[in-house]
CSV table of C-alpha atoms and ligand atoms in Angstrom, one decimal:
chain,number,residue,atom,x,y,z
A,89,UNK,CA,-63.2,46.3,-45.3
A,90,UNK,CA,-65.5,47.2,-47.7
A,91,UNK,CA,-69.1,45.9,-46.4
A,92,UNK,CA,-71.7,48.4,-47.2
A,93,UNK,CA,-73.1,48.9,-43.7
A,94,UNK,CA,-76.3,51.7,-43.0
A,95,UNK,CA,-78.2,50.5,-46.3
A,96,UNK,CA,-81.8,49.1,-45.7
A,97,UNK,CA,-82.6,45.2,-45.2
A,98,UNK,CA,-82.5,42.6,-48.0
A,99,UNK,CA,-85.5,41.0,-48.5
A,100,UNK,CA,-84.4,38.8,-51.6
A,101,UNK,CA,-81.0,38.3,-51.8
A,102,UNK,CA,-77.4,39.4,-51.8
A,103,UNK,CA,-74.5,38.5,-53.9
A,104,UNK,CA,-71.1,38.5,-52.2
A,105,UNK,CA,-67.5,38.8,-54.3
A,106,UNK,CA,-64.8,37.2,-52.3
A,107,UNK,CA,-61.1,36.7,-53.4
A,108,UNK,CA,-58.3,33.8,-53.8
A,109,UNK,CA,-55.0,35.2,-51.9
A,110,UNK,CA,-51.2,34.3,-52.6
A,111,UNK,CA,-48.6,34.9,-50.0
A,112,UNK,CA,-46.0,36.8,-50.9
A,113,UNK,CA,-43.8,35.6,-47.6
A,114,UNK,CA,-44.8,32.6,-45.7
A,115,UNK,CA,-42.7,32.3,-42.6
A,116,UNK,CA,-43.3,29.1,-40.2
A,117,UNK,CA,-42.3,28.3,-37.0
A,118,UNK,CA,-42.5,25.2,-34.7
A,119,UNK,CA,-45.4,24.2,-34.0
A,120,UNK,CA,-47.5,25.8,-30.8
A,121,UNK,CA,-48.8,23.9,-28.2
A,122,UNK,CA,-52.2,23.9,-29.6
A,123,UNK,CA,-50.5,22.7,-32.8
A,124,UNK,CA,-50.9,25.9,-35.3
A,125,UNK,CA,-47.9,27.1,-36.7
A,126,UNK,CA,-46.8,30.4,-35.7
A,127,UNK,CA,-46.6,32.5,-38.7
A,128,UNK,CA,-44.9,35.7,-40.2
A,129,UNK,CA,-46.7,36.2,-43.3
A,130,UNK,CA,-47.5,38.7,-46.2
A,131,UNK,CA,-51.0,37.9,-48.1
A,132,UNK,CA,-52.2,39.1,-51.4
A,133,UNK,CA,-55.2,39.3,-52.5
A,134,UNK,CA,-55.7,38.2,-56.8
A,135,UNK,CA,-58.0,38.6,-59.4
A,136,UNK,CA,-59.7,35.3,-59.0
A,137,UNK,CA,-63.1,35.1,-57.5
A,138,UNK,CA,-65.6,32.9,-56.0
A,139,UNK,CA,-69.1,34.6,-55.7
A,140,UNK,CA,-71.5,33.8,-53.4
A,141,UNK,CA,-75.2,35.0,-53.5
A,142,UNK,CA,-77.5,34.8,-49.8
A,143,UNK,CA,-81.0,34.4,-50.4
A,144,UNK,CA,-83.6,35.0,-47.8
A,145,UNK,CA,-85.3,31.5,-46.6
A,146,UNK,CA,-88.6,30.9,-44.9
A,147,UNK,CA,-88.2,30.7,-40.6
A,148,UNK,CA,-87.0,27.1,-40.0
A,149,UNK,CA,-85.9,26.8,-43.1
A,150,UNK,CA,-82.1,26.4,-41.7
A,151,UNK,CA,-78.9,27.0,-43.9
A,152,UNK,CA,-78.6,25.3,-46.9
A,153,UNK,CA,-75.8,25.2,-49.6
A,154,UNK,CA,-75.7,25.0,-53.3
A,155,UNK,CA,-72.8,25.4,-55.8
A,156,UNK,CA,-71.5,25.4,-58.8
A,157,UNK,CA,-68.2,25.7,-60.4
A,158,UNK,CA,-66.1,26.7,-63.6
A,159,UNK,CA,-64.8,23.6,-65.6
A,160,UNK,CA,-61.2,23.9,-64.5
A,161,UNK,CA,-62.5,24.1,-61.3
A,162,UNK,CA,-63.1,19.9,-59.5
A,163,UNK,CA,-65.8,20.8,-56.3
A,164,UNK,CA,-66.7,17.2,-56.1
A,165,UNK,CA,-64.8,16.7,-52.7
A,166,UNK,CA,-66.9,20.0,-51.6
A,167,UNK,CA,-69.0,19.0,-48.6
A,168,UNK,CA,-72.7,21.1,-48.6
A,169,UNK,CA,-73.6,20.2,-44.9
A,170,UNK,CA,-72.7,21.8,-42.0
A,171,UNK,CA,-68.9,21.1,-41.9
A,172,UNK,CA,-68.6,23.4,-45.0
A,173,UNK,CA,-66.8,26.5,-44.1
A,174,UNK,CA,-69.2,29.1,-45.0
A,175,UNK,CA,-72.1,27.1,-43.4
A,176,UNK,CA,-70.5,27.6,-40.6
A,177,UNK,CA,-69.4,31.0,-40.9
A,178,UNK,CA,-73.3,31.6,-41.1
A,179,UNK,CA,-73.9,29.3,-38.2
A,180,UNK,CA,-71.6,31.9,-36.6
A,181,UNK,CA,-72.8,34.7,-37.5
A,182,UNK,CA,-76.3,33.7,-36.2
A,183,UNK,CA,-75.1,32.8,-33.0
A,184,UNK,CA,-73.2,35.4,-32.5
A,185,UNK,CA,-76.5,37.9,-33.3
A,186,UNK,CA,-78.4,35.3,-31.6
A,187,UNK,CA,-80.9,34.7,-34.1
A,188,UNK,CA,-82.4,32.5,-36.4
A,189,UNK,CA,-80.2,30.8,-39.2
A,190,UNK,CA,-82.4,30.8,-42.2
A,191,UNK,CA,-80.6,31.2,-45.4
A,192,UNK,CA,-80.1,29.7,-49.4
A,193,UNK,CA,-76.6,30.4,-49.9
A,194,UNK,CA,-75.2,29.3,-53.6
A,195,UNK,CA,-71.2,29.7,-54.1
A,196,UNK,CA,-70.3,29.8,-57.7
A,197,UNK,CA,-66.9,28.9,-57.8
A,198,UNK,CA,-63.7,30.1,-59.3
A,199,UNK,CA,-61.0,29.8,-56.9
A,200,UNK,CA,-59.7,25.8,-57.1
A,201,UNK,CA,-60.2,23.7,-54.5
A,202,UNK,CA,-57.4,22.8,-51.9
A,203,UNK,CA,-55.2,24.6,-53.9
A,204,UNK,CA,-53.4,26.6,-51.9
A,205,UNK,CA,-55.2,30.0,-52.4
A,206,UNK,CA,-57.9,30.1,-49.4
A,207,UNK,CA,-61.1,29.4,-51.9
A,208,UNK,CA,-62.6,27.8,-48.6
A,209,UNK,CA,-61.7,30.7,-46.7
A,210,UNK,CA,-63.1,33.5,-49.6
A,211,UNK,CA,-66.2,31.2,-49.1
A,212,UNK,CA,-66.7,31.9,-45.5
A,213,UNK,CA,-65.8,35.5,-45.7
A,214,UNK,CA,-68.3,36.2,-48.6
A,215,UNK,CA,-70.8,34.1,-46.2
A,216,UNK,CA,-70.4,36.6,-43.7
A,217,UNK,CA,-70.5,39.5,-45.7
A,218,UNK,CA,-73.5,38.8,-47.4
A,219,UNK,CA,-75.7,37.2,-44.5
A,220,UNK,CA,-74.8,40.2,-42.2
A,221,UNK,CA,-76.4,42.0,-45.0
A,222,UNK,CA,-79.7,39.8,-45.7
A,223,UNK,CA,-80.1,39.9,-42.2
A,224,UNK,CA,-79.3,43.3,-41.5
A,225,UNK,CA,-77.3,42.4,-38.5
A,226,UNK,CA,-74.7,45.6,-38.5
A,227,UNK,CA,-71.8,43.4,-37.4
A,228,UNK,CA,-69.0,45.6,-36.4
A,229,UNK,CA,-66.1,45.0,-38.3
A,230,UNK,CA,-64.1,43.7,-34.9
A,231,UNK,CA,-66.7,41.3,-34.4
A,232,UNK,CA,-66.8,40.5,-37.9
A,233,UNK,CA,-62.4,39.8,-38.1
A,234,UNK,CA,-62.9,38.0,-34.7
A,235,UNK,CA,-65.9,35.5,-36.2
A,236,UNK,CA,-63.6,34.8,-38.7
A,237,UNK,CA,-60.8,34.2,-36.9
A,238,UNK,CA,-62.8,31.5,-35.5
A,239,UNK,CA,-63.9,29.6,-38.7
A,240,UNK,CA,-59.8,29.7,-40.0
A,241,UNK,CA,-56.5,30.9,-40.0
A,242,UNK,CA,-57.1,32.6,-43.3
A,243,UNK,CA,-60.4,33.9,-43.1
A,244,UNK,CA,-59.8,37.5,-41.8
A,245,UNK,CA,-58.1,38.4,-44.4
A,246,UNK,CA,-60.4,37.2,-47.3
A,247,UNK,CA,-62.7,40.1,-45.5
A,248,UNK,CA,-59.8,42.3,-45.6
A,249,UNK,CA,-58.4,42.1,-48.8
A,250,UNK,CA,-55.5,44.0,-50.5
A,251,UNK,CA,-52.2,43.1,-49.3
A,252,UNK,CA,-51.9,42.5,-45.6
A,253,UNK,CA,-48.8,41.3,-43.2
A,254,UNK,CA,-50.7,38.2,-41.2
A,255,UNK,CA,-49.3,37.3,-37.6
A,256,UNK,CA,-50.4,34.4,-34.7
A,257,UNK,CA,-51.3,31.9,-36.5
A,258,UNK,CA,-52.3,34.3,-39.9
A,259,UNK,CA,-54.9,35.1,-38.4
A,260,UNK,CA,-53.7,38.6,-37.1
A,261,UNK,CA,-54.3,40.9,-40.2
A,262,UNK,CA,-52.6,44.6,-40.7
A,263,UNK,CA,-53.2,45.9,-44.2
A,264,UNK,CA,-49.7,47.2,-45.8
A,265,UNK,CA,-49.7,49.8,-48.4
A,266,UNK,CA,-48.8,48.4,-51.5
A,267,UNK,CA,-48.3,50.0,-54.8
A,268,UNK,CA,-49.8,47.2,-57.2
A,269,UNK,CA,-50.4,46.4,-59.8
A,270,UNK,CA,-48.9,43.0,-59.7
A,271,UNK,CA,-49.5,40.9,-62.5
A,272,UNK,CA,-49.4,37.1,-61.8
A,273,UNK,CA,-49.9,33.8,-63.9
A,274,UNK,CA,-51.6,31.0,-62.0
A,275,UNK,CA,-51.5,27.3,-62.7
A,276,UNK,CA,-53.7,25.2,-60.5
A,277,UNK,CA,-53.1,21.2,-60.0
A,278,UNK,CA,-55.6,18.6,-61.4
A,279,UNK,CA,-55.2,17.6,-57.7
A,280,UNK,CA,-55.1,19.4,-54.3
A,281,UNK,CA,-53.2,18.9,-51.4
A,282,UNK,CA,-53.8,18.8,-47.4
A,283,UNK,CA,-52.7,21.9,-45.8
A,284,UNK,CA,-52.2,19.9,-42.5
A,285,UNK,CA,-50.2,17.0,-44.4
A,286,UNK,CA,-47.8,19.9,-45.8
A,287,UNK,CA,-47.5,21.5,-42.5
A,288,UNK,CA,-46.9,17.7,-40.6
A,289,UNK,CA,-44.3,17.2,-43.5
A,290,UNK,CA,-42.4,20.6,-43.0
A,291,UNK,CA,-42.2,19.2,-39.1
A,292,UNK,CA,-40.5,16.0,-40.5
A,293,UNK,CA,-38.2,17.5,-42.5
A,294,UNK,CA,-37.1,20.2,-40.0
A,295,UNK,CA,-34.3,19.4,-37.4
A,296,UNK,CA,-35.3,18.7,-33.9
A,297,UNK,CA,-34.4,20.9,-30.5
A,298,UNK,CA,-32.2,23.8,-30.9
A,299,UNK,CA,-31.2,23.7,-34.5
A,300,UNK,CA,-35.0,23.7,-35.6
A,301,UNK,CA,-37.0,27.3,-36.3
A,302,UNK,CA,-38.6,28.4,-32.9
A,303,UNK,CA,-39.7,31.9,-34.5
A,304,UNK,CA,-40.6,32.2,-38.1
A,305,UNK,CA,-38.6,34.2,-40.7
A,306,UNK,CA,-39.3,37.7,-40.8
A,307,UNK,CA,-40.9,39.3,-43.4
A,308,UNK,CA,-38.6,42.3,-44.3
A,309,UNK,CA,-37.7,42.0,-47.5
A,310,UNK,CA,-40.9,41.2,-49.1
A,311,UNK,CA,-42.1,44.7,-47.4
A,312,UNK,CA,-38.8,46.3,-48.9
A,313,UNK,CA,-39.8,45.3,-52.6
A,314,UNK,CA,-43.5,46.1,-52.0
A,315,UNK,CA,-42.8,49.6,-50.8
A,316,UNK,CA,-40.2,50.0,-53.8
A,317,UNK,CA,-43.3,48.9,-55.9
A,318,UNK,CA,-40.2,46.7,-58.4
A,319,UNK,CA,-41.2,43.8,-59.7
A,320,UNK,CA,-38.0,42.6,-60.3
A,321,UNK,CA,-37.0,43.1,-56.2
A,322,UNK,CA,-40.6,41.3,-55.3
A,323,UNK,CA,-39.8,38.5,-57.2
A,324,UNK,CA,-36.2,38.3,-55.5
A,325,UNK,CA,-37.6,38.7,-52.0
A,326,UNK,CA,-40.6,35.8,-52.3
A,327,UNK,CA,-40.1,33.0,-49.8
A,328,UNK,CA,-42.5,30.3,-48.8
A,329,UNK,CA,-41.5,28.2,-45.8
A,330,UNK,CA,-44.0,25.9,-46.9
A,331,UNK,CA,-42.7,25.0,-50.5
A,332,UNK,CA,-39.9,23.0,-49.5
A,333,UNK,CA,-42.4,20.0,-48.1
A,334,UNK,CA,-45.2,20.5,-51.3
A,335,UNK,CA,-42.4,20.3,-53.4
A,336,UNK,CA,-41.5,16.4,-51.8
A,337,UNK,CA,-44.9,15.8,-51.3
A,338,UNK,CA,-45.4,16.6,-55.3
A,339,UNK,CA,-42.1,16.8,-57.1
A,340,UNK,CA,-43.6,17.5,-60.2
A,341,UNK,CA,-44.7,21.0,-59.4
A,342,UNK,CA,-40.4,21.3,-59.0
A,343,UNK,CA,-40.5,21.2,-62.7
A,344,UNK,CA,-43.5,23.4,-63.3
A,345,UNK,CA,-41.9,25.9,-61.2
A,346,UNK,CA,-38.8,26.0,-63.9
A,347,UNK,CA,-40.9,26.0,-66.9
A,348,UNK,CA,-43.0,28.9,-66.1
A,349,UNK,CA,-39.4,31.1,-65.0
A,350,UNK,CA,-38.1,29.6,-68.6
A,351,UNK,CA,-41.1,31.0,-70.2
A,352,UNK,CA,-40.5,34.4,-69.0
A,353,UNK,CA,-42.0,35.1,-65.0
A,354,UNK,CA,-39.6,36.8,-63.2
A,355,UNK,CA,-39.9,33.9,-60.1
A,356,UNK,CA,-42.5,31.0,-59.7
A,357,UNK,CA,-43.9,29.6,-55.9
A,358,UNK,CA,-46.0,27.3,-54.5
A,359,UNK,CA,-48.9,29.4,-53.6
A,360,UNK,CA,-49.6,29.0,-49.5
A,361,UNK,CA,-49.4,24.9,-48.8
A,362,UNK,CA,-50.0,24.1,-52.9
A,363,UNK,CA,-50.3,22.8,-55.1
A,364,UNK,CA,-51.0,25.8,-57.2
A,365,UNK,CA,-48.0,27.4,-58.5
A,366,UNK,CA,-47.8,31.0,-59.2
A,367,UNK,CA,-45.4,33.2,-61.2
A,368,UNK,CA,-44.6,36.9,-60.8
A,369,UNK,CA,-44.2,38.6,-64.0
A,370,UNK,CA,-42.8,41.9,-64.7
A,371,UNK,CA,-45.8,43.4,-66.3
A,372,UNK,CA,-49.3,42.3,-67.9
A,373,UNK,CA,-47.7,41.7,-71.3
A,374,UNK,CA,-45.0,39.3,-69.4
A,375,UNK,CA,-47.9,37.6,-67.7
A,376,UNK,CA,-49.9,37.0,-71.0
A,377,UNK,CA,-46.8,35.5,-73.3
A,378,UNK,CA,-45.9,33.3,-69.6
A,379,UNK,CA,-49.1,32.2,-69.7
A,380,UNK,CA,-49.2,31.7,-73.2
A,381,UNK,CA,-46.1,29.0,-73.3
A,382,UNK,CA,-47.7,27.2,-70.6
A,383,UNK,CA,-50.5,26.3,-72.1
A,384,UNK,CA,-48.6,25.3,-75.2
A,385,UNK,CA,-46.1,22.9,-73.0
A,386,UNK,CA,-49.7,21.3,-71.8
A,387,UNK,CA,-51.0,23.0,-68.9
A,388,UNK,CA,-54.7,22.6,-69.0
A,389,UNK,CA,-55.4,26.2,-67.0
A,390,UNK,CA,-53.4,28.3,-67.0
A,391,UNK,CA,-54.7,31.8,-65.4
A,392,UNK,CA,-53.5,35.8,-65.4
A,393,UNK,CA,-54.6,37.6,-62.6
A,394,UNK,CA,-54.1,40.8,-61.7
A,395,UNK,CA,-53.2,42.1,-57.6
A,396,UNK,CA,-53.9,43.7,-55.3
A,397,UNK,CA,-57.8,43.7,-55.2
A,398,UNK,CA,-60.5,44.0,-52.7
A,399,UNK,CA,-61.7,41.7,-50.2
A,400,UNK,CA,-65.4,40.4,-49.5
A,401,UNK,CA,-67.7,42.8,-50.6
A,402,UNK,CA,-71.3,42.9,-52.6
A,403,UNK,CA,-71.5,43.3,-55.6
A,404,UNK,CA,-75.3,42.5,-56.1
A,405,UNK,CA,-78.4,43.5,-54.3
A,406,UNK,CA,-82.1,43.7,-55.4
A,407,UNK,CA,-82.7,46.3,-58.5
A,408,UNK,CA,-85.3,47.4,-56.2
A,409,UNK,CA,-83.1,48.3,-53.2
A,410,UNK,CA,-80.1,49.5,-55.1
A,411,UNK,CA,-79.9,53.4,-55.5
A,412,UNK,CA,-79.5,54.9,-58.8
A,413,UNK,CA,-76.0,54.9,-59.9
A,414,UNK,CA,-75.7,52.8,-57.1
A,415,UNK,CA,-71.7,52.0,-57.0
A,416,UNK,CA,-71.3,48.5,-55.7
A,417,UNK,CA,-74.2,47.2,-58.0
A,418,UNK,CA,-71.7,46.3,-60.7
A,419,UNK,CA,-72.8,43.0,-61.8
A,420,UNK,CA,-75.5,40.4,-62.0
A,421,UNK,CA,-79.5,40.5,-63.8
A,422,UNK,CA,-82.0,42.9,-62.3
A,423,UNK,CA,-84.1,40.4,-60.1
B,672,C5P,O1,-56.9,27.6,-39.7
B,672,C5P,P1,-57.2,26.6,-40.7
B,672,C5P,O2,-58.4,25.8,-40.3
B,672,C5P,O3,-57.3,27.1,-42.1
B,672,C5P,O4,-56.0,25.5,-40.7
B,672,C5P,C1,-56.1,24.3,-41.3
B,672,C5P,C2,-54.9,23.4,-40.8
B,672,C5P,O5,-53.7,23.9,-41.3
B,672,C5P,C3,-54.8,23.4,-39.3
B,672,C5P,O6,-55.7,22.4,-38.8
B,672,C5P,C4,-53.4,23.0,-39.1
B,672,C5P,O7,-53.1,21.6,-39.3
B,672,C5P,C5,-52.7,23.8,-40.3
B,672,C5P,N1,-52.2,25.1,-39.9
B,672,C5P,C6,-51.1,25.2,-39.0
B,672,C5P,N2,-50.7,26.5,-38.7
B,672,C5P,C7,-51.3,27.6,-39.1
B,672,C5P,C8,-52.4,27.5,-40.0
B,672,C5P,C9,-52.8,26.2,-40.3
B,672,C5P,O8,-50.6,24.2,-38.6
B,672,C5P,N3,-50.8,28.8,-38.8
């Protein structure tokens, strides 16, 4: 993780960069008794951000949530009270520290909504990140992974970042070496889709009692290809447990999947529980000329993203509390 602990207080505010993941392998099991899948998964973090800036609020001011988004990008269906995610991840944080939660957050977003790709989760993580810095609270990071364990299955790893085998529920995060870069073509949907209605509807479709998946699959050759750093043998080795039920919940994204490997990706997925589909592509040339065909058979947005890349982290403080030369102030106006 790469938080920026031991620097002084923020007194105005603190801008947070936190990414969109793909998994490479999503294996599922039956369903536990709490009714989380077990899971066997390998997450990726890509090139597509949301940023989220933490500005300090008078005492009793409370938590309050702003946002804005990029036109391919629909938030509408984004709640700003306190049953968004990363109000609640600085609800959390402020309990856990018990202190005061008084905070403007704004989350400009990139990452589509219910897509597939943990925006929600990127959200929460870059919450946490950038209120334990406004408040100077010095979480450790094991408190930090454990909070966010708490707010979502996919939230430690939005902290984390990189490329990362995920266990229990995918909440269970082990970084994996991985010899990037990847270069990847993303196509998000006009709509999203529910990740518990994909989940309910991989349950349906599965057989019952012995013949059904107690464990899920493993994720060995995924790990194979990524230490191999081959393109070619990644894109062999991509499985998505989850694919099978987005695809009959939303057949069309079948024939999305097919164009973008006719126009030249090496393989195409659904990306977590949909219904963005991505496309590994050989190199960033590949990716370009993939992309390129897609948006002349129609596709609204159609995005290349590089992978691996890092996980919440600032990338903005106040000119007057960054050093000079100061490394992570890579972005934003002098304030
Ligand atoms: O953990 P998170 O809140 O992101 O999960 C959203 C929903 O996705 C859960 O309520 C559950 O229906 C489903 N889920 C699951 N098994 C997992 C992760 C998520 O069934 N391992």
């Amino acid at each position: 993780m790469t938080r920026d602990p031991g620097r002084a207080p923020v007194t105005g505010s603190v801008t947070v960069r936190a990414a969109a993941k793909v998994n490479l392998h999503l294996g599922v099991g039956a369903p536990r008794p709490d009714g989380f899948h077990p899971l066997v998964t390998v997450y990726q973090a890509v090139g597509l951000h949301d940023d989220l800036t933490a500005t300090a609020a008078a005492a009793g001011e409370g938590l309050t949530l702003t946002l804005d988004a990029e036109p391919h990008v629909d938030a509408s269906a984004v709640p700003l009270d306190e049953t968004n995610i990363a109000v609640r991840a600085g609800l959390a944080l402020a309990a856990h520290h018990g202190r005061a939660a008084d905070a403007r957050l704004h989350v400009h977003k990139s990452v589509p909504v219910a897509g597939g790709l943990a925006g929600g989760s990127a959200d929460a993580a870059a919450a946490l990140v950038a209120l334990d810095r406004l408040w100077d609270c010095r979480t450790p990071d094991t408190d930090l992974l454990r909070i966010a364990a708490d707010l979502g299955s996919d939230v430690p790893f939005a902290l984390l970042g990189g490329t990362a085998l995920g266990t229990g529920r995918g909440e269970v995060v082990d970084p994996i070496p991985d010899l990037g870069p990847w270069w990847w073509v993303v196509v998000p949907a006009d709509e999203g889709l529910s990740t518990p209605a994909v989940y309910r509807h991989l349950d349906a479709l599965r057989p019952d009692g012995p013949d059904g998946p107690a464990a899920p699959t493993p994720a060995s050759p995924v790990l194979t290809a990524l230490g191999a750093g081959d393109p070619h043998a990644l894109a062999a080795a991509l499985h998505n447990d989850l694919q099978e039920p987005a695809l009959d919940l939303r057949p069309a994204l079948g024939d999305l999947l097919e164009s973008g490997e006719r126009a030249g990706a090496l393989r195409g997925i659904v990306s977590g529980s949909g219904p963005t589909c991505v496309f590994l592509c050989a190199d960033a040339p590949a990716a370009r000329s993939t992309a390129g065909a897609l948006r002349a058979a129609g596709h609204p947005t159609v995005l290349v993203v590089p992978a691996p890349v890092a996980g919440a982290h600032v990338v903005d403080v106040p000119l007057e509390q960054a050093l000079p030369g100061d490394p992570f102030r890579t972005s934003g106006d002098p304030r």
